[in-house]
Coordinates of C-alpha atoms and ligand atoms in Angstrom, one line a residue:
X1333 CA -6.7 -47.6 41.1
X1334 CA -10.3 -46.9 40.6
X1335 CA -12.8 -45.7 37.5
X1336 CA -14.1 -42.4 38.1
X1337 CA -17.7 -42.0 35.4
X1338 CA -19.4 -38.7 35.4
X1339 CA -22.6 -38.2 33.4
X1340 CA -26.6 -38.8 33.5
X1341 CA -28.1 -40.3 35.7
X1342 CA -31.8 -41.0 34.2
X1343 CA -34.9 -42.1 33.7
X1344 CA -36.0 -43.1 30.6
X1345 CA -39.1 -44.1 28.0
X1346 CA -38.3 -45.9 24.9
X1347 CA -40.2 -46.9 22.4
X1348 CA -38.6 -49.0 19.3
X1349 CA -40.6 -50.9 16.9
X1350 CA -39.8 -53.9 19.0
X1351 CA -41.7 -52.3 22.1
X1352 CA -41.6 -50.0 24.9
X1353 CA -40.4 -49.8 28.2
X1354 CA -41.5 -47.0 30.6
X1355 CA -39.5 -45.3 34.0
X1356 CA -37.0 -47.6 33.3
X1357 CA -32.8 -46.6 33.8
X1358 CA -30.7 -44.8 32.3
X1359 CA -28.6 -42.3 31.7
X1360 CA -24.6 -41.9 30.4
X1361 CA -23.3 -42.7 33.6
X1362 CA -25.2 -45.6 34.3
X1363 CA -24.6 -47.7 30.9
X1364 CA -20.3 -46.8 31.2
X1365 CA -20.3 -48.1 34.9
X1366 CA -22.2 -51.0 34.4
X1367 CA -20.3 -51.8 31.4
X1368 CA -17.0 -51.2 33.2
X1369 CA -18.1 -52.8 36.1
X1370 CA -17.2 -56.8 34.1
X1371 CA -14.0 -55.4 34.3
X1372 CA -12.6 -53.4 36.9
X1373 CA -13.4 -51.7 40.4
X1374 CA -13.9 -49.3 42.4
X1375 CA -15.9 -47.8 39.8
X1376 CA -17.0 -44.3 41.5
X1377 CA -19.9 -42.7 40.1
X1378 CA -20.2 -38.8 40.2
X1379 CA -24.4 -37.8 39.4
X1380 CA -27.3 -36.4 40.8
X1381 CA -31.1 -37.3 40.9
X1382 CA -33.8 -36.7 42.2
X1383 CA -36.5 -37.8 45.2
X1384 CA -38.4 -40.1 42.3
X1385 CA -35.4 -42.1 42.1
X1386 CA -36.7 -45.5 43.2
X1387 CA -34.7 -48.2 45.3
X1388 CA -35.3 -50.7 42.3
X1389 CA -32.9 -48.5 40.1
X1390 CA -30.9 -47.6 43.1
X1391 CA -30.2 -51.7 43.4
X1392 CA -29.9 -52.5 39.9
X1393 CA -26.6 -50.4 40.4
X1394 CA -25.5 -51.3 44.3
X1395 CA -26.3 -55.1 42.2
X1396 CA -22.8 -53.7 40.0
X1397 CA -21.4 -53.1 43.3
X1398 CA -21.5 -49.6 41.9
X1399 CA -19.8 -47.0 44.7
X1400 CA -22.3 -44.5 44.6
X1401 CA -20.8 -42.2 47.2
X1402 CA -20.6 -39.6 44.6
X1403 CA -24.5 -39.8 43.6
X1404 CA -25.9 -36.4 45.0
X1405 CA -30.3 -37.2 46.0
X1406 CA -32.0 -34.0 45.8
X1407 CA -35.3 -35.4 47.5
X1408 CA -37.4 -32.4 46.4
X1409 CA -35.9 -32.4 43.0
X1410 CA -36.8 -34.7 39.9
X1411 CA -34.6 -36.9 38.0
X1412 CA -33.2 -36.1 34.4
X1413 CA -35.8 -37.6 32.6
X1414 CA -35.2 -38.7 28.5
X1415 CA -38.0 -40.0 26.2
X1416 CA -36.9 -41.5 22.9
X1417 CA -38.6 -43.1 19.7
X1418 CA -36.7 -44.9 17.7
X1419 CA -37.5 -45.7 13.8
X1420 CA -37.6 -49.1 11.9
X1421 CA -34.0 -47.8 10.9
X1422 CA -32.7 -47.8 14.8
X1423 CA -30.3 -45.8 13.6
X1424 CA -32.7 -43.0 13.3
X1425 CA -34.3 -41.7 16.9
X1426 CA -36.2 -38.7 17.9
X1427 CA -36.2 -37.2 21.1
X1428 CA -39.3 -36.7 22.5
X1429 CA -38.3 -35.0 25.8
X1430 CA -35.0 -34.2 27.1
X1431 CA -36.0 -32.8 31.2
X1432 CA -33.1 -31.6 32.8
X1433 CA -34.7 -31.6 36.6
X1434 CA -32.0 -31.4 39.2
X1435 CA -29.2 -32.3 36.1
X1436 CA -30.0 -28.0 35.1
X1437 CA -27.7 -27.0 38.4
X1438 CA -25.9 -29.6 38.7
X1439 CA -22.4 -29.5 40.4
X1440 CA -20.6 -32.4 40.9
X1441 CA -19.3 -32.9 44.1
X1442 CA -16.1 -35.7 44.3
X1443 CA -15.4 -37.5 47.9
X1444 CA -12.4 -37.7 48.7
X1445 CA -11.5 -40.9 48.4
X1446 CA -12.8 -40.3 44.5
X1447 CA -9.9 -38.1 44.1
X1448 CA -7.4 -40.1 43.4
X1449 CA -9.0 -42.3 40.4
X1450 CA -6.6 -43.4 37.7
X1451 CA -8.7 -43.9 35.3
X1452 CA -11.4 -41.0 34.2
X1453 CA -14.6 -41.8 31.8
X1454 CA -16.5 -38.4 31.0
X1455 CA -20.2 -39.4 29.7
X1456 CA -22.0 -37.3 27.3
X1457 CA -23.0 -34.0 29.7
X1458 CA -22.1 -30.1 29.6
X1459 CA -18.6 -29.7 28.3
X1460 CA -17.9 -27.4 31.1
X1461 CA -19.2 -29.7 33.8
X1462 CA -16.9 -32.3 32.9
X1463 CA -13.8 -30.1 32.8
X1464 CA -15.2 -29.0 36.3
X1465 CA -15.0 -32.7 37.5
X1466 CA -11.5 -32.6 36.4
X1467 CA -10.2 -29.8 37.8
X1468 CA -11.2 -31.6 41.0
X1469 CA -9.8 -34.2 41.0
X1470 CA -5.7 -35.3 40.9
X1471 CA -4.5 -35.8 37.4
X1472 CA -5.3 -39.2 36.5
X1473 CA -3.7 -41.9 34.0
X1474 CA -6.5 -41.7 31.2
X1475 CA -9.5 -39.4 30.3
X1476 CA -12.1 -41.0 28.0
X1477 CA -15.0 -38.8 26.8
X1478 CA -18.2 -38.3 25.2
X1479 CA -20.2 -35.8 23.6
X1480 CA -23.1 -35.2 20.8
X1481 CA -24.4 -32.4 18.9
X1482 CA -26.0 -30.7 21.4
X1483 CA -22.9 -29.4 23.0
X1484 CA -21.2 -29.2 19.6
X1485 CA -24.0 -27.0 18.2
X1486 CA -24.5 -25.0 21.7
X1487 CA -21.3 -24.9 23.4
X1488 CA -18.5 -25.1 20.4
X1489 CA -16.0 -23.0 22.6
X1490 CA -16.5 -24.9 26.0
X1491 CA -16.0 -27.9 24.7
X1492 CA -13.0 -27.0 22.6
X1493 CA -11.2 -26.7 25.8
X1494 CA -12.4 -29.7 27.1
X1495 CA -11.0 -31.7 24.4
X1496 CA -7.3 -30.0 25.5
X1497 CA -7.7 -31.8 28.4
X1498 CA -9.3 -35.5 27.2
X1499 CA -6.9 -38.2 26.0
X1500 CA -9.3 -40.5 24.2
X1501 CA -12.7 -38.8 22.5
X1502 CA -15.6 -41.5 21.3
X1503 CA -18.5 -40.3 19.2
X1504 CA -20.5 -41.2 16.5
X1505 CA -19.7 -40.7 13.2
X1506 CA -21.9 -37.9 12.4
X1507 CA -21.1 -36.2 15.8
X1508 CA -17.2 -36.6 14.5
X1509 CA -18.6 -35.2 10.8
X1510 CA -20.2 -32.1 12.6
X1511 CA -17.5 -31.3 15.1
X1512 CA -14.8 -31.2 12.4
X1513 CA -17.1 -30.0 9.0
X1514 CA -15.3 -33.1 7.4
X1515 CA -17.4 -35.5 5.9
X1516 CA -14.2 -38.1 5.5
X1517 CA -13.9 -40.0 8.4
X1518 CA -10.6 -40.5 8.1
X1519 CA -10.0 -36.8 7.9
X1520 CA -11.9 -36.5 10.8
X1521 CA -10.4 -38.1 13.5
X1522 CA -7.2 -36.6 12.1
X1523 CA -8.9 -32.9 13.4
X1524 CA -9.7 -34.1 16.5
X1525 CA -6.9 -35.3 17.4
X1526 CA -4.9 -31.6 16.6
X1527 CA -7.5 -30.7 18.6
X1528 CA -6.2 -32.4 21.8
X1529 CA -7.3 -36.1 22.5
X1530 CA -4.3 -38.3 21.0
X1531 CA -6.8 -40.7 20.2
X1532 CA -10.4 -41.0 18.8
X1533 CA -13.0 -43.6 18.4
X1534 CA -15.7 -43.1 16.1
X1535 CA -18.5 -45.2 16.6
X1536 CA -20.8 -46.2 12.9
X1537 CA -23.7 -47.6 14.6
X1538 CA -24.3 -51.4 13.1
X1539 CA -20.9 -50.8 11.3
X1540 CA -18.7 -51.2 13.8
X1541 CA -16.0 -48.2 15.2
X1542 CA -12.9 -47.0 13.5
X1543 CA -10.0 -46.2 16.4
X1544 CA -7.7 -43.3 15.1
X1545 CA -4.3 -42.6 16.8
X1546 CA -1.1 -40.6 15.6
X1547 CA 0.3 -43.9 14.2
X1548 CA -2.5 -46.6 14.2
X1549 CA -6.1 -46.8 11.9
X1550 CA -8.0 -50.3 13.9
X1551 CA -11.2 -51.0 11.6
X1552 CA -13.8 -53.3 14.5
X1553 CA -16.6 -54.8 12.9
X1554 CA -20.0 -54.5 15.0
X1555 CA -21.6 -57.9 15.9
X1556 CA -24.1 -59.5 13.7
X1557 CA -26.9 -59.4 15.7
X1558 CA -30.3 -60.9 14.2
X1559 CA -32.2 -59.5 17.3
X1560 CA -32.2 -55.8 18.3
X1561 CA -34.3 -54.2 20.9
X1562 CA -33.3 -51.2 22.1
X1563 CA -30.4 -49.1 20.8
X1564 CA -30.0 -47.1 23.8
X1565 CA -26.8 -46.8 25.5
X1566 CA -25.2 -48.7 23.4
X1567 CA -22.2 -46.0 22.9
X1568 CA -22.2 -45.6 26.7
X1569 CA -22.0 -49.7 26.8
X1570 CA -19.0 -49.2 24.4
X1571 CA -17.1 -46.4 26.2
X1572 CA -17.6 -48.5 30.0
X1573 CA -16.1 -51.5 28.3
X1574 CA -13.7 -49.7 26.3
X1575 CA -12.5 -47.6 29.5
X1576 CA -12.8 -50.5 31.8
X1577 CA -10.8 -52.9 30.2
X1578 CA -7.8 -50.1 30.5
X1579 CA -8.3 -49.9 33.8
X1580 CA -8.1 -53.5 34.2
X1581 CA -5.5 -53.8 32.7
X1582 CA -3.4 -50.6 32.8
X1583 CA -2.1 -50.9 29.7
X1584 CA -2.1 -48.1 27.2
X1585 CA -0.2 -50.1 24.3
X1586 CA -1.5 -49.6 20.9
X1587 CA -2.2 -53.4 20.9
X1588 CA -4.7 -52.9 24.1
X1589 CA -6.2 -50.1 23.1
X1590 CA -7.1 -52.3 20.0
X1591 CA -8.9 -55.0 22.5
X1592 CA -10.4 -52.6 24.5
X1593 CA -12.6 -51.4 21.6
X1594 CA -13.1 -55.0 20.7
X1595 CA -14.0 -55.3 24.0
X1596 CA -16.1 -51.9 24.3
X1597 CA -18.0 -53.5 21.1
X1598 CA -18.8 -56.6 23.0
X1599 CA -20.4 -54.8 25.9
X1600 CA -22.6 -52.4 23.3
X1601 CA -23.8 -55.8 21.6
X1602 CA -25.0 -57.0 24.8
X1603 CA -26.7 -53.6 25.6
X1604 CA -28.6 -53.6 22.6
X1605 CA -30.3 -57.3 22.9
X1606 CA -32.8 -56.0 25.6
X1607 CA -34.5 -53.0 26.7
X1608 CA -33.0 -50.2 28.9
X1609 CA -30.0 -51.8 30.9
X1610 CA -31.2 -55.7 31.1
X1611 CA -29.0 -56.7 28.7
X1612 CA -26.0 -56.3 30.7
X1613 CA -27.5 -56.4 34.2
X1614 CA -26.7 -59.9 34.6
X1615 CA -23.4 -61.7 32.0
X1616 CA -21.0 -64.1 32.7
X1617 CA -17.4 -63.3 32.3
X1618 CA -16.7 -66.5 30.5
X1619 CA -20.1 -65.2 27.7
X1620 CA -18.2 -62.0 27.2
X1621 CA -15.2 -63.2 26.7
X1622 CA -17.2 -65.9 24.2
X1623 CA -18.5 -63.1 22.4
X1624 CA -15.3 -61.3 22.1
X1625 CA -13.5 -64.2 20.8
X1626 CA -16.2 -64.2 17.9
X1627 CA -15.4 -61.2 17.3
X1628 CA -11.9 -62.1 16.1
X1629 CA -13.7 -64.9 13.5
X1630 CA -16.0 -62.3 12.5
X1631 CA -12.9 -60.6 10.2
X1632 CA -10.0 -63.0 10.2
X1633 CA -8.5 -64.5 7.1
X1634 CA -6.0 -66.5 5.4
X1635 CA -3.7 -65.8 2.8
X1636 CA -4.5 -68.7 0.9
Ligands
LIG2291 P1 -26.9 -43.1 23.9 O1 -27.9 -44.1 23.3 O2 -25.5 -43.7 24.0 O3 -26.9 -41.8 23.2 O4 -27.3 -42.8 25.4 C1 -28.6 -42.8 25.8 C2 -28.7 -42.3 27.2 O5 -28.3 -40.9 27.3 C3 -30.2 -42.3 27.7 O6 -30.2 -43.3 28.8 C4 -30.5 -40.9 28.1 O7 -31.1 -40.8 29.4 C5 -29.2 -40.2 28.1 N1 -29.3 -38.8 27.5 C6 -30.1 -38.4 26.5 N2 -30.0 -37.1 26.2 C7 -29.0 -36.7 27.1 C8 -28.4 -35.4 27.3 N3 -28.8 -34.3 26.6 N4 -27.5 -35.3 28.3 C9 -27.2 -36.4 29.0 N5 -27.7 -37.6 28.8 C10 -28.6 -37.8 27.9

């Protein structure tokens, strides 16, 4: 069936209070397919970078067994570069450089054999560039997407449209608070969804996500971590497991849905433990599923 992910492909510098890490991976696209790639494959990634892409990041992703037929090299280019700083609060980051590079003109080109993906996972990029990718592709079984305030602030319109044509929207809670002007959660996801995605998934950081559908509220706790390193990627972590336990499973049931966030939540705990993608380069199946049976300890109860 197949997981097509389009978004960044990057290379970042983070800094945390924790320390620092320098040219290392990254990128939207990167975190959801190695996420997704505990659960399910092909996953097909659709990106671009540039000539200073090195083989070590190349392999950490051929390592995922990461088809990468889709990943456009423009040797004289440079590749989307990011630089973040988070604060003792890692809730609270500051971008220090955003650099485009070859990601300015990008135009995603889809193989063929890309075409046909069931399963569809939109990372955070121009709302018109992922509506492009799907009008390029055959209609597929589930669209999962991502944005954040830049394109909410910048390209309101664009990506009005885009949401017509996603079935599942995840973003943070203040990303849901500016896209709707509702400061209620609740509320919010309500608006999205008359906007077009019949579900939504708002992510609150170290207090878990809240999954919204016409019938269902699912409140997932986050997992108490006592060591954080690096926050970033975590939400891509989340949509790659959420997206790729779907496609695993190709089930859309309200129930599933519910264990795909759990399981989306596991992958975003591992993401966080270590700097840039190490923390999920290398897990055991049988340590995720450990850590999403904790997960069901973490809030269960008895009557009595
Ligand atoms: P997250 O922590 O989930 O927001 O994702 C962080 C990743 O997103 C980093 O690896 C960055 O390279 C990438 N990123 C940051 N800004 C952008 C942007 N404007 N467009 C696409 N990707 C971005």
């Amino acid at each position: 069936m197949g997981l097509l992910v389009v978004g960044s492909v990057a290379i970042d510098s983070v800094e945390t209070p924790f320390g620092k890490v320098e040219e290392a991976l990254g990128g939207s696209a990167v975190y959801i397919s190695i996420a997704a790639s505990y659960f399910t494959a092909p996953i097909r990634l659709v990106g671009v970078v540039g000539g200073d892409f090195s083989k070590a990041h190349m392999q950490i992703l051929e390592d995922r067994d990461i088809d990468l037929e889709g990943l456009q090299i423009i040797k004289e280019g440079k590749t989307f570069r990011w630089g973040g700083k988070y604060h003792y609060d890692l809730n609270v980051r500051d971008s220090l450089y955003t650099d485009l590079n070859v990601f300015e003109k990008f135009d995603p080109t889809i193989p063929t054999g890309f075409k046909k993906s069931a399963y569809v996972c939109l990372g955070n990029i121009d709302p018109v560039l992922q509506r492009k990718v799907l009008s390029r592709i055959n209609k597929p079984r589930l669209v999962v997407g991502d944005t954040m305030n830049y394109w909410i602030e910048h390209k309101p319109k664009e990506l009005a449209e885009t949401l017509k044509v996603m079935d599942v929207l995840v973003v943070n809670d203040s990303e849901a608070r500016l896209l709707t002007n509702e400061p209620n959660l609740i509320k919010s996801a309500r608006r999205i969804i008359a906007m077009g995605p019949k579900s939504v998934i708002i992510k609150k950081g170290e207090h878990g996500a809240l999954l919204v559908t016409g019938e269902t509220i699912f409140s997932a706790p986050a997992y108490p971590l006592e060591n954080i390193y690096d926050p970033t990627g975590a939400g891509d972590a989340f949509a790659g497991g959420f997206v790729g336990w779907l496609a695993r499973t190709d089930d859309l049931s309200p129930e599933n849905l519910k264990r795909a966030v759990i399981y989306g939540s596991t992958l975003a705990s591992f993401c966080v433990e270590k700097f840039s993608v190490e923390g999920l380069r290398d897990l055991a199946y049988l340590h995720i599923q450990d850590r999403y049976r904790s997960f069901m300890n973490l809030s269960r109860f008895d009557e009595k």
